[in-house]
Amino acid sequence: KPLQHDKNAAFAPDEALTPYQDVSDYCNFYELGTGKGDPAKHAHWLRSDPWSVTIEGEVAKPGTLSLEALLKPHPLEERIYRLRCVEAWSMVVPWLGFPLADLLKRFEPTSRAKYVAFETLYDPTTLKGQKHDIIHWPYAEGLRMDEAMNPLSLMAVGLYGHALPNQNGAPLRLVVPWKYGFKSIKSIVTIRLTEEQPPTAWNRHAPQEYGFYANVNPDVDHPRWSQAKERRIGEFFKRKTLPFNGYGDYVAGLYQGMDLSVHF
Amino acid sequence: MSWKRARLLLMALSLVPLLWYGQQLLDNRLGANPIEAVIRASGRWSLYLLLATLAVTPLLRLFHLKPLGSFRRPLGVACFGYGLLHLLLYVGVDQFFDGAAIWKDILKRPFITMGVATLLLMLPLALTSNNAMVRQLGGRRWKRLHRLIYLIAPMALLHLYWLTKADYRFAYQMTVLVALLLGYRVLHLARGHFVGNQGGKSVT
């Protein structure tokens, strides 16, 4: 269903967009199956309407809202971001959404709020992938507060001018383009402000392979493959991977003085 | 149909995956990442053919079909063929013949080290898969060389395990099949020793 939006010129790079067909057919969404094509095939497993989101933890005004109530005060904008998967492929996607910072401010994080944790829907009867203990369920991710408040961090509700397809994380997902794709959690039902760094799905599964920060970094290899290059979907030759996926100007400052080979 | 014709049919059939994936590639029907798809498919088919090669002996014994033994060579060679294609695709269209990157992968990435080692171990078997070599080596030595397949199979499984990120179900399934096929040999060998005169008969 088409969504009313305007375009954010700041995020409209002159890079070729990845065709909608590939964006919606080539996904990692283990709740809907672990093959790249499974999420599209099993998209009907996910009932994204009705949907509600619970905001809890270190906030002055916690609550559970319907999706509509959550979205109402936020005008939507289109942002064309690069998305770089930890598996060394990448896409360019025109997302529709609004700044995560605006959403968080509404619920007034307390002074103790140091991290934002997200959780995906947990419903193994319908999301059959959750019947297999492949990674920890429900899928969880998290951001440090300053990362969450960064203008790049996006709450996405659509792509290519329409509501998110189920396989891409309907109806609400996170998009943090300077981090590996697994940080951009799909189908969010819980947003929790915490004092401690929250556990995250892939880091729990293989701590020496997937970090909490997971910033795109060509200089720090994954133990099993290099991260120096990526295959942009649709291209034959590989491209050099850019630090922070090319968003260093916006986010490099967040990591001043941090050794990113340790905090990978 | 004669066994000879069945064997030719088998050779033709072993090319079907290659033709099918080639066709799909040309029609751009292998999804958003076709290169990844063909690298994975060639590896998978090499493994399936490895299992098929190992399945010949148990089948010919179970159904008393001695001529089935002639299927071993085409299956084994096809297994090597798809394995070689798998490597060439990695070298050519994943690493674009970047020697330094490939060498670094071989040294640093356990699953690539194991994959290359597995294929290297297959090489002598493929090179001796012709009658001239059988005569040159002599039956006994040739058989002993080809027992390397009992090392190749577990190594291929390790390659599969170490490249798997989280969903090990396919790796488990392949492990069960390899265990059954190798278990058959162990069982057969053990029974051979205890049942008296057949003891020590070579098992391939």
Short mmCIF file of C-alpha atoms in Angstrom, two decimals:
data_model
loop_
_atom_site.label_atom_id
_atom_site.label_comp_id
_atom_site.label_asym_id
_atom_site.label_seq_id
_atom_site.Cartn_x
_atom_site.Cartn_y
_atom_site.Cartn_z
CA LYS A 1 0.00 0.00 0.00
CA PRO A 2 1.52 3.33 -1.00
CA LEU A 3 2.61 5.66 1.79
CA GLN A 4 2.50 9.44 1.64
CA HIS A 5 6.04 10.83 2.01
CA ASP A 6 8.46 13.50 0.92
CA LYS A 7 12.09 13.00 -0.12
CA ASN A 8 15.11 13.78 2.04
CA ALA A 9 17.65 15.27 -0.38
CA ALA A 10 20.48 14.70 2.11
CA PHE A 11 20.11 10.99 1.58
CA ALA A 12 19.65 10.64 -2.16
CA PRO A 13 23.05 9.51 -3.43
CA ASP A 14 23.43 9.21 -7.20
CA GLU A 15 23.98 5.46 -6.86
CA ALA A 16 21.91 2.97 -8.82
CA LEU A 17 19.04 1.64 -6.74
CA THR A 18 18.81 -2.10 -6.19
CA PRO A 19 15.66 -3.25 -8.03
CA TYR A 20 12.61 -3.84 -5.82
CA GLN A 21 12.58 -7.47 -7.00
CA ASP A 22 16.03 -8.12 -5.51
CA VAL A 23 15.41 -6.11 -2.34
CA SER A 24 12.31 -8.18 -1.58
CA ASP A 25 13.58 -11.55 -2.81
CA TYR A 26 17.08 -11.68 -1.29
CA CYS A 27 16.76 -11.34 2.48
CA ASN A 28 18.05 -12.77 5.73
CA PHE A 29 15.03 -13.17 8.02
CA TYR A 30 15.55 -16.51 9.77
CA GLU A 31 12.08 -16.38 11.36
CA LEU A 32 10.81 -17.03 7.82
CA GLY A 33 13.50 -19.56 6.87
CA THR A 34 17.27 -19.43 6.55
CA GLY A 35 17.57 -19.40 2.76
CA LYS A 36 17.86 -16.04 1.02
CA GLY A 37 14.67 -16.76 -0.92
CA ASP A 38 12.75 -18.26 2.04
CA PRO A 39 11.52 -14.98 3.58
CA ALA A 40 9.79 -13.99 0.34
CA LYS A 41 8.37 -17.49 -0.05
CA HIS A 42 7.10 -17.59 3.56
CA ALA A 43 6.18 -13.90 3.87
CA HIS A 44 2.56 -14.91 4.55
CA TRP A 45 3.66 -16.48 7.87
CA LEU A 46 4.03 -12.97 9.29
CA ARG A 47 0.79 -11.17 10.20
CA SER A 48 1.94 -7.55 10.25
CA ASP A 49 -1.55 -6.10 10.85
CA PRO A 50 -2.70 -5.50 13.58
CA TRP A 51 0.61 -4.62 15.21
CA SER A 52 1.59 -2.94 18.43
CA VAL A 53 4.91 -1.81 19.85
CA THR A 54 5.87 -1.65 23.53
CA ILE A 55 8.24 1.09 24.70
CA GLU A 56 9.62 0.27 28.13
CA GLY A 57 12.60 0.47 30.47
CA GLU A 58 14.42 3.70 31.29
CA VAL A 59 11.74 6.03 29.92
CA ALA A 60 9.51 8.50 31.72
CA LYS A 61 6.46 7.58 29.59
CA PRO A 62 6.50 3.84 28.81
CA GLY A 63 3.57 2.32 26.96
CA THR A 64 2.23 -0.04 24.33
CA LEU A 65 0.88 1.63 21.22
CA SER A 66 -0.79 0.47 18.06
CA LEU A 67 1.37 0.96 15.01
CA GLU A 68 -0.92 3.77 13.83
CA ALA A 69 -0.61 5.62 17.14
CA LEU A 70 3.14 5.15 17.06
CA LEU A 71 3.51 6.53 13.53
CA LYS A 72 0.91 9.31 13.60
CA PRO A 73 3.08 12.26 14.80
CA HIS A 74 5.98 11.45 12.44
CA PRO A 75 5.90 12.67 8.83
CA LEU A 76 7.53 10.06 6.58
CA GLU A 77 10.53 10.79 4.40
CA GLU A 78 12.32 8.75 1.77
CA ARG A 79 15.99 8.09 2.40
CA ILE A 80 18.17 6.21 -0.05
CA TYR A 81 20.72 4.30 2.02
CA ARG A 82 23.38 1.73 1.21
CA LEU A 83 22.81 -1.50 3.12
CA ARG A 84 25.91 -3.68 3.60
CA CYS A 85 25.45 -7.24 4.88
CA VAL A 86 28.09 -8.87 7.02
CA GLU A 87 28.14 -11.58 4.32
CA ALA A 88 29.87 -9.04 2.00
CA TRP A 89 27.04 -8.13 -0.32
CA SER A 90 25.30 -4.78 -0.47
CA MET A 91 22.27 -3.01 -1.86
CA VAL A 92 21.00 0.55 -2.27
CA VAL A 93 17.47 0.85 -0.89
CA PRO A 94 15.01 3.79 -0.93
CA TRP A 95 13.58 3.44 2.59
CA LEU A 96 10.55 5.26 3.94
CA GLY A 97 10.61 6.24 7.57
CA PHE A 98 11.39 8.80 10.24
CA PRO A 99 14.28 9.44 12.62
CA LEU A 100 14.56 7.00 15.54
CA ALA A 101 15.64 9.98 17.67
CA ASP A 102 12.22 11.64 17.24
CA LEU A 103 10.47 8.47 18.39
CA LEU A 104 12.69 8.00 21.45
CA LYS A 105 12.32 11.64 22.54
CA ARG A 106 8.54 11.20 22.66
CA PHE A 107 8.88 8.69 25.48
CA GLU A 108 11.46 10.80 27.38
CA PRO A 109 14.44 8.50 28.11
CA THR A 110 15.69 8.90 31.71
CA SER A 111 19.27 9.80 32.61
CA ARG A 112 19.99 6.10 33.18
CA ALA A 113 19.11 5.20 29.58
CA LYS A 114 22.49 4.25 28.02
CA TYR A 115 21.30 1.77 25.37
CA VAL A 116 18.26 1.03 23.25
CA ALA A 117 17.30 -2.63 22.87
CA PHE A 118 14.96 -3.93 20.17
CA GLU A 119 13.15 -7.22 19.87
CA THR A 120 11.38 -8.88 16.98
CA LEU A 121 8.00 -10.61 17.27
CA TYR A 122 8.23 -14.05 18.89
CA ASP A 123 5.47 -16.37 17.64
CA PRO A 124 6.79 -19.82 16.65
CA THR A 125 3.33 -21.08 15.72
CA THR A 126 3.25 -18.70 12.75
CA LEU A 127 6.96 -17.73 12.34
CA LYS A 128 7.95 -21.36 11.84
CA GLY A 129 11.65 -20.56 11.62
CA GLN A 130 11.48 -19.93 15.37
CA LYS A 131 10.74 -23.61 15.89
CA HIS A 132 14.41 -24.36 15.17
CA ASP A 133 16.97 -23.13 17.66
CA ILE A 134 19.28 -21.79 14.99
CA ILE A 135 19.93 -18.50 16.76
CA HIS A 136 18.42 -17.19 20.00
CA TRP A 137 14.73 -16.22 19.75
CA PRO A 138 13.33 -13.64 19.81
CA TYR A 139 15.81 -11.87 17.55
CA ALA A 140 17.27 -8.98 19.55
CA GLU A 141 19.47 -6.05 18.67
CA GLY A 142 20.66 -2.91 20.34
CA LEU A 143 22.30 0.48 19.91
CA ARG A 144 24.23 2.73 22.20
CA MET A 145 22.20 5.83 23.05
CA ASP A 146 24.30 8.20 20.93
CA GLU A 147 24.04 5.80 17.99
CA ALA A 148 20.27 5.65 18.38
CA MET A 149 20.01 9.42 18.55
CA ASN A 150 22.22 9.89 15.48
CA PRO A 151 20.27 11.47 12.59
CA LEU A 152 21.08 8.49 10.33
CA SER A 153 19.27 5.97 12.54
CA LEU A 154 15.94 5.39 10.87
CA MET A 155 12.69 3.76 11.87
CA ALA A 156 11.58 2.37 8.50
CA VAL A 157 7.99 1.52 7.61
CA GLY A 158 8.36 1.27 3.85
CA LEU A 159 10.51 1.06 0.77
CA TYR A 160 10.04 2.18 -2.85
CA GLY A 161 7.13 4.34 -1.78
CA HIS A 162 5.10 1.47 -0.31
CA ALA A 163 4.68 -0.23 3.05
CA LEU A 164 7.47 -2.72 3.88
CA PRO A 165 6.92 -6.19 2.44
CA ASN A 166 6.71 -8.78 5.25
CA GLN A 167 10.03 -10.33 4.22
CA ASN A 168 11.77 -6.98 4.65
CA GLY A 169 10.63 -6.60 8.24
CA ALA A 170 7.06 -5.30 8.12
CA PRO A 171 5.57 -3.27 9.57
CA LEU A 172 8.42 -1.51 11.42
CA ARG A 173 12.16 -2.04 11.29
CA LEU A 174 15.37 -0.29 12.17
CA VAL A 175 17.83 0.85 9.50
CA VAL A 176 21.36 1.80 10.59
CA PRO A 177 23.25 2.09 7.29
CA TRP A 178 26.78 2.41 8.71
CA LYS A 179 26.49 -0.98 10.39
CA TYR A 180 26.26 -4.52 9.03
CA GLY A 181 22.75 -5.48 8.04
CA PHE A 182 22.08 -7.77 10.99
CA LYS A 183 21.96 -4.65 13.24
CA SER A 184 18.93 -3.33 11.30
CA ILE A 185 16.39 -5.45 13.16
CA LYS A 186 13.08 -6.35 11.51
CA SER A 187 9.44 -6.50 12.65
CA ILE A 188 9.98 -4.72 15.96
CA VAL A 189 7.53 -5.28 18.83
CA THR A 190 9.61 -4.04 21.76
CA ILE A 191 11.86 -1.02 22.24
CA ARG A 192 13.51 -1.02 25.66
CA LEU A 193 15.79 1.69 27.03
CA THR A 194 18.42 0.08 29.28
CA GLU A 195 21.41 0.99 31.42
CA GLU A 196 23.37 -2.13 30.50
CA GLN A 197 24.49 -3.12 27.01
CA PRO A 198 21.73 -5.47 25.77
CA PRO A 199 22.51 -8.94 24.39
CA THR A 200 22.14 -9.20 20.61
CA ALA A 201 21.17 -12.29 18.63
CA TRP A 202 24.21 -12.83 16.42
CA ASN A 203 26.68 -11.77 19.09
CA ARG A 204 25.17 -14.40 21.40
CA HIS A 205 25.35 -16.97 18.61
CA ALA A 206 29.01 -16.38 17.70
CA PRO A 207 30.66 -13.67 19.81
CA GLN A 208 33.96 -13.92 17.99
CA GLU A 209 32.27 -13.41 14.62
CA TYR A 210 29.50 -10.83 15.22
CA GLY A 211 30.05 -7.87 17.51
CA PHE A 212 27.71 -5.50 19.30
CA TYR A 213 28.89 -2.50 17.28
CA ALA A 214 29.24 -4.27 13.89
CA ASN A 215 30.28 -1.10 12.13
CA VAL A 216 31.11 -1.68 8.45
CA ASN A 217 34.91 -1.83 8.51
CA PRO A 218 37.03 -3.04 5.57
CA ASP A 219 40.07 -3.28 7.83
CA VAL A 220 38.60 -5.81 10.25
CA ASP A 221 37.96 -9.18 8.63
CA HIS A 222 35.26 -11.54 9.66
CA PRO A 223 37.08 -14.70 10.93
CA ARG A 224 35.80 -16.61 7.92
CA TRP A 225 35.93 -14.04 5.12
CA SER A 226 37.44 -10.73 4.25
CA GLN A 227 35.42 -7.56 4.67
CA ALA A 228 37.65 -5.51 2.38
CA LYS A 229 35.34 -5.93 -0.60
CA GLU A 230 31.63 -6.42 -1.25
CA ARG A 231 29.48 -7.56 -4.13
CA ARG A 232 26.91 -4.87 -4.85
CA ILE A 233 23.83 -6.88 -5.86
CA GLY A 234 23.48 -6.67 -9.64
CA GLU A 235 27.18 -6.03 -10.22
CA PHE A 236 29.70 -8.61 -11.48
CA PHE A 237 32.93 -7.25 -10.04
CA LYS A 238 33.32 -6.52 -6.37
CA ARG A 239 33.65 -3.05 -4.91
CA LYS A 240 35.96 -1.84 -2.19
CA THR A 241 34.06 -1.62 1.07
CA LEU A 242 34.03 1.89 2.58
CA PRO A 243 34.60 2.49 6.29
CA PHE A 244 31.20 2.93 7.98
CA ASN A 245 29.73 2.01 4.59
CA GLY A 246 30.59 5.52 3.39
CA TYR A 247 28.79 7.28 6.27
CA GLY A 248 31.96 8.15 8.20
CA ASP A 249 31.20 11.90 8.03
CA TYR A 250 28.02 11.33 10.03
CA VAL A 251 29.16 8.68 12.51
CA ALA A 252 32.95 8.40 12.78
CA GLY A 253 32.83 10.86 15.67
CA LEU A 254 30.76 8.40 17.73
CA TYR A 255 33.74 6.10 17.98
CA GLN A 256 36.54 8.53 18.82
CA GLY A 257 39.23 6.75 20.81
CA MET A 258 37.63 3.33 20.38
CA ASP A 259 39.72 0.51 18.90
CA LEU A 260 37.31 -0.75 16.27
CA SER A 261 39.25 -3.97 15.80
CA VAL A 262 38.40 -4.78 19.41
CA HIS A 263 34.89 -3.33 19.34
CA PHE A 264 34.03 -4.92 16.00
CA MET B 1 18.83 -51.55 -21.56
CA SER B 2 22.39 -52.89 -21.34
CA TRP B 3 24.65 -51.95 -18.49
CA LYS B 4 26.92 -50.22 -20.98
CA ARG B 5 24.07 -47.97 -22.14
CA ALA B 6 22.96 -47.37 -18.55
CA ARG B 7 26.48 -46.18 -17.78
CA LEU B 8 26.39 -43.75 -20.72
CA LEU B 9 23.01 -42.50 -19.53
CA LEU B 10 24.52 -41.97 -16.07
CA MET B 11 27.30 -39.86 -17.58
CA ALA B 12 24.72 -37.77 -19.43
CA LEU B 13 22.62 -37.41 -16.27
CA SER B 14 25.60 -36.18 -14.31
CA LEU B 15 25.77 -33.20 -16.72
CA VAL B 16 22.14 -32.22 -16.11
CA PRO B 17 22.84 -30.01 -13.07
CA LEU B 18 25.55 -28.18 -15.04
CA LEU B 19 23.21 -27.59 -17.99
CA TRP B 20 20.27 -26.65 -15.79
CA TYR B 21 22.22 -24.08 -13.76
CA GLY B 22 23.88 -22.77 -16.92
CA GLN B 23 20.45 -22.23 -18.41
CA GLN B 24 19.12 -20.57 -15.27
CA LEU B 25 22.16 -18.31 -15.17
CA LEU B 26 21.66 -17.21 -18.78
CA ASP B 27 17.96 -16.55 -18.07
CA ASN B 28 18.99 -14.61 -14.95
CA ARG B 29 16.71 -16.83 -12.87
CA LEU B 30 19.20 -17.56 -10.08
CA GLY B 31 18.08 -14.65 -7.95
CA ALA B 32 19.81 -11.50 -6.81
CA ASN B 33 23.24 -13.11 -6.28
CA PRO B 34 23.73 -15.63 -9.13
CA ILE B 35 27.47 -15.98 -8.57
CA GLU B 36 26.88 -17.05 -4.97
CA ALA B 37 24.15 -19.41 -6.22
CA VAL B 38 26.36 -21.23 -8.75
CA ILE B 39 29.28 -21.50 -6.33
CA ARG B 40 27.01 -23.11 -3.77
CA ALA B 41 25.25 -25.33 -6.30
CA SER B 42 28.51 -26.70 -7.76
CA GLY B 43 29.74 -27.51 -4.26
CA ARG B 44 26.46 -29.17 -3.32
CA TRP B 45 26.45 -31.34 -6.45
CA SER B 46 30.03 -32.39 -5.89
CA LEU B 47 28.96 -33.60 -2.45
CA TYR B 48 25.86 -35.39 -3.78
CA LEU B 49 28.02 -37.20 -6.36
CA LEU B 50 30.51 -38.11 -3.65
CA LEU B 51 27.65 -39.77 -1.75
CA ALA B 52 26.47 -41.50 -4.92
CA THR B 53 29.99 -42.84 -5.55
CA LEU B 54 30.09 -44.23 -2.01
CA ALA B 55 26.61 -45.73 -2.46
CA VAL B 56 27.64 -48.00 -5.35
CA THR B 57 29.27 -50.74 -3.28
CA PRO B 58 26.45 -51.16 -0.74
CA LEU B 59 23.86 -51.17 -3.56
CA LEU B 60 25.68 -53.73 -5.70
CA ARG B 61 26.04 -56.00 -2.69
CA LEU B 62 22.48 -55.51 -1.49
CA PHE B 63 20.93 -56.20 -4.89
CA HIS B 64 23.67 -58.56 -6.10
CA LEU B 65 24.20 -56.34 -9.14
CA LYS B 66 27.91 -56.70 -9.79
CA PRO B 67 27.76 -54.65 -13.07
CA LEU B 68 26.68 -51.64 -10.99
CA GLY B 69 30.36 -51.36 -10.10
CA SER B 70 30.96 -49.75 -13.49
CA PHE B 71 29.03 -46.70 -12.24
CA ARG B 72 31.69 -45.86 -9.68
CA ARG B 73 34.06 -44.20 -12.13
CA PRO B 74 31.64 -41.83 -13.90
CA LEU B 75 30.15 -40.78 -10.57
CA GLY B 76 33.58 -40.22 -9.05
CA VAL B 77 34.86 -38.24 -12.01
CA ALA B 78 31.69 -36.12 -12.06
CA CYS B 79 32.15 -35.52 -8.34
CA PHE B 80 35.65 -34.22 -9.04
CA GLY B 81 34.39 -32.22 -12.03
CA TYR B 82 31.82 -30.30 -9.98
CA GLY B 83 34.39 -29.85 -7.21
CA LEU B 84 36.85 -28.38 -9.69
CA LEU B 85 34.14 -26.10 -11.13
CA HIS B 86 33.32 -25.06 -7.54
CA LEU B 87 36.96 -24.07 -6.99
CA LEU B 88 37.32 -22.35 -10.35
CA LEU B 89 34.18 -20.29 -9.72
CA TYR B 90 35.59 -19.20 -6.35
CA VAL B 91 38.99 -18.38 -7.86
CA GLY B 92 37.58 -16.73 -10.98
CA VAL B 93 34.37 -14.92 -10.18
CA ASP B 94 34.57 -14.54 -6.42
CA GLN B 95 38.23 -13.63 -6.06
CA PHE B 96 38.87 -12.66 -9.72
CA PHE B 97 42.19 -14.53 -9.77
CA ASP B 98 43.52 -12.26 -7.02
CA GLY B 99 46.36 -14.58 -5.94
CA ALA B 100 47.16 -12.65 -2.76
CA ALA B 101 43.55 -12.67 -1.58
CA ILE B 102 43.16 -16.36 -2.44
CA TRP B 103 46.38 -17.30 -0.67
CA LYS B 104 45.30 -15.27 2.38
CA ASP B 105 41.94 -17.07 2.35
CA ILE B 106 43.64 -20.46 2.13
CA LEU B 107 45.87 -19.63 5.08
CA LYS B 108 43.41 -17.73 7.26
CA ARG B 109 40.01 -19.26 6.51
CA PRO B 110 39.75 -22.82 7.85
CA PHE B 111 36.80 -23.78 5.63
CA ILE B 112 38.70 -22.69 2.50
CA THR B 113 41.86 -24.50 3.62
CA MET B 114 39.77 -27.65 4.08
CA GLY B 115 37.97 -27.17 0.78
CA VAL B 116 41.19 -26.81 -1.19
CA ALA B 117 42.75 -29.75 0.67
CA THR B 118 39.73 -31.91 -0.11
CA LEU B 119 39.91 -31.12 -3.81
CA LEU B 120 43.68 -31.71 -3.88
CA LEU B 121 43.10 -35.12 -2.35
CA MET B 122 40.55 -35.88 -5.08
CA LEU B 123 43.05 -35.01 -7.80
CA PRO B 124 45.10 -38.26 -7.72
CA LEU B 125 41.86 -40.28 -7.75
CA ALA B 126 40.56 -38.42 -10.78
CA LEU B 127 43.90 -38.71 -12.60
CA THR B 128 44.01 -42.48 -12.05
CA SER B 129 40.39 -43.05 -13.07
CA ASN B 130 41.25 -44.70 -16.36
CA ASN B 131 42.16 -48.25 -17.35
CA ALA B 132 45.72 -47.36 -18.33
CA MET B 133 46.43 -46.11 -14.80
CA VAL B 134 44.75 -49.13 -13.24
CA ARG B 135 47.09 -51.36 -15.20
CA GLN B 136 50.10 -49.18 -14.46
CA LEU B 137 49.48 -49.06 -10.70
CA GLY B 138 48.22 -52.58 -10.49
CA GLY B 139 44.89 -53.49 -8.88
CA ARG B 140 46.09 -53.67 -5.30
CA ARG B 141 47.90 -50.31 -5.20
CA TRP B 142 45.13 -48.66 -7.25
CA LYS B 143 42.52 -49.82 -4.71
CA ARG B 144 44.63 -48.63 -1.80
CA LEU B 145 44.96 -45.17 -3.44
CA HIS B 146 41.22 -44.96 -4.04
CA ARG B 147 40.50 -45.65 -0.39
CA LEU B 148 41.43 -42.01 0.03
CA ILE B 149 37.72 -41.41 -0.54
CA TYR B 150 37.19 -42.45 3.09
CA LEU B 151 39.24 -39.42 4.09
CA ILE B 152 37.80 -37.13 1.42
CA ALA B 153 34.21 -37.60 2.58
CA PRO B 154 34.77 -36.45 6.19
CA MET B 155 36.96 -33.60 4.94
CA ALA B 156 34.17 -32.43 2.65
CA LEU B 157 31.82 -32.49 5.65
CA LEU B 158 34.27 -30.36 7.66
CA HIS B 159 34.38 -27.89 4.77
CA LEU B 160 30.59 -27.76 4.91
CA TYR B 161 30.43 -27.39 8.71
CA TRP B 162 33.03 -24.64 8.83
CA LEU B 163 31.35 -22.52 6.16
CA THR B 164 27.88 -22.87 7.72
CA LYS B 165 26.88 -19.77 9.65
CA ALA B 166 24.00 -20.96 11.82
CA ASP B 167 21.61 -23.41 10.15
CA TYR B 168 23.44 -26.75 10.41
CA ARG B 169 20.51 -28.93 9.28
CA PHE B 170 21.93 -29.58 5.79
CA ALA B 171 25.34 -30.39 7.30
CA TYR B 172 23.68 -32.79 9.76
CA GLN B 173 21.78 -34.52 6.97
CA MET B 174 24.93 -34.98 4.91
CA THR B 175 26.80 -36.27 7.97
CA VAL B 176 24.15 -38.92 8.57
CA LEU B 177 24.42 -40.12 4.96
CA VAL B 178 28.23 -40.23 5.06
CA ALA B 179 28.10 -42.04 8.40
CA LEU B 180 25.76 -44.67 6.94
CA LEU B 181 27.90 -45.16 3.85
CA LEU B 182 31.17 -45.38 5.79
CA GLY B 183 29.49 -47.34 8.59
CA TYR B 184 28.53 -49.97 6.00
CA ARG B 185 32.23 -50.49 5.20
CA VAL B 186 33.17 -50.77 8.87
CA LEU B 187 30.36 -53.25 9.46
CA HIS B 188 31.27 -55.23 6.37
CA LEU B 189 34.94 -55.30 7.32
CA ALA B 190 34.22 -56.34 10.90
CA ARG B 191 31.81 -59.07 9.81
CA GLY B 192 34.37 -60.22 7.29
CA HIS B 193 36.95 -60.84 10.03
CA PHE B 194 34.63 -62.73 12.33
CA VAL B 195 32.91 -64.86 9.71
CA GLY B 196 36.15 -66.54 8.85
CA ASN B 197 37.55 -66.99 5.36
CA GLN B 198 36.30 -63.75 3.80
CA GLY B 199 38.40 -61.75 6.28
CA GLY B 200 40.48 -58.94 4.81
CA LYS B 201 38.70 -58.88 1.47
CA SER B 202 39.29 -55.42 0.10
CA VAL B 203 36.34 -53.11 0.55
CA THR B 204 35.88 -50.05 -1.67
#
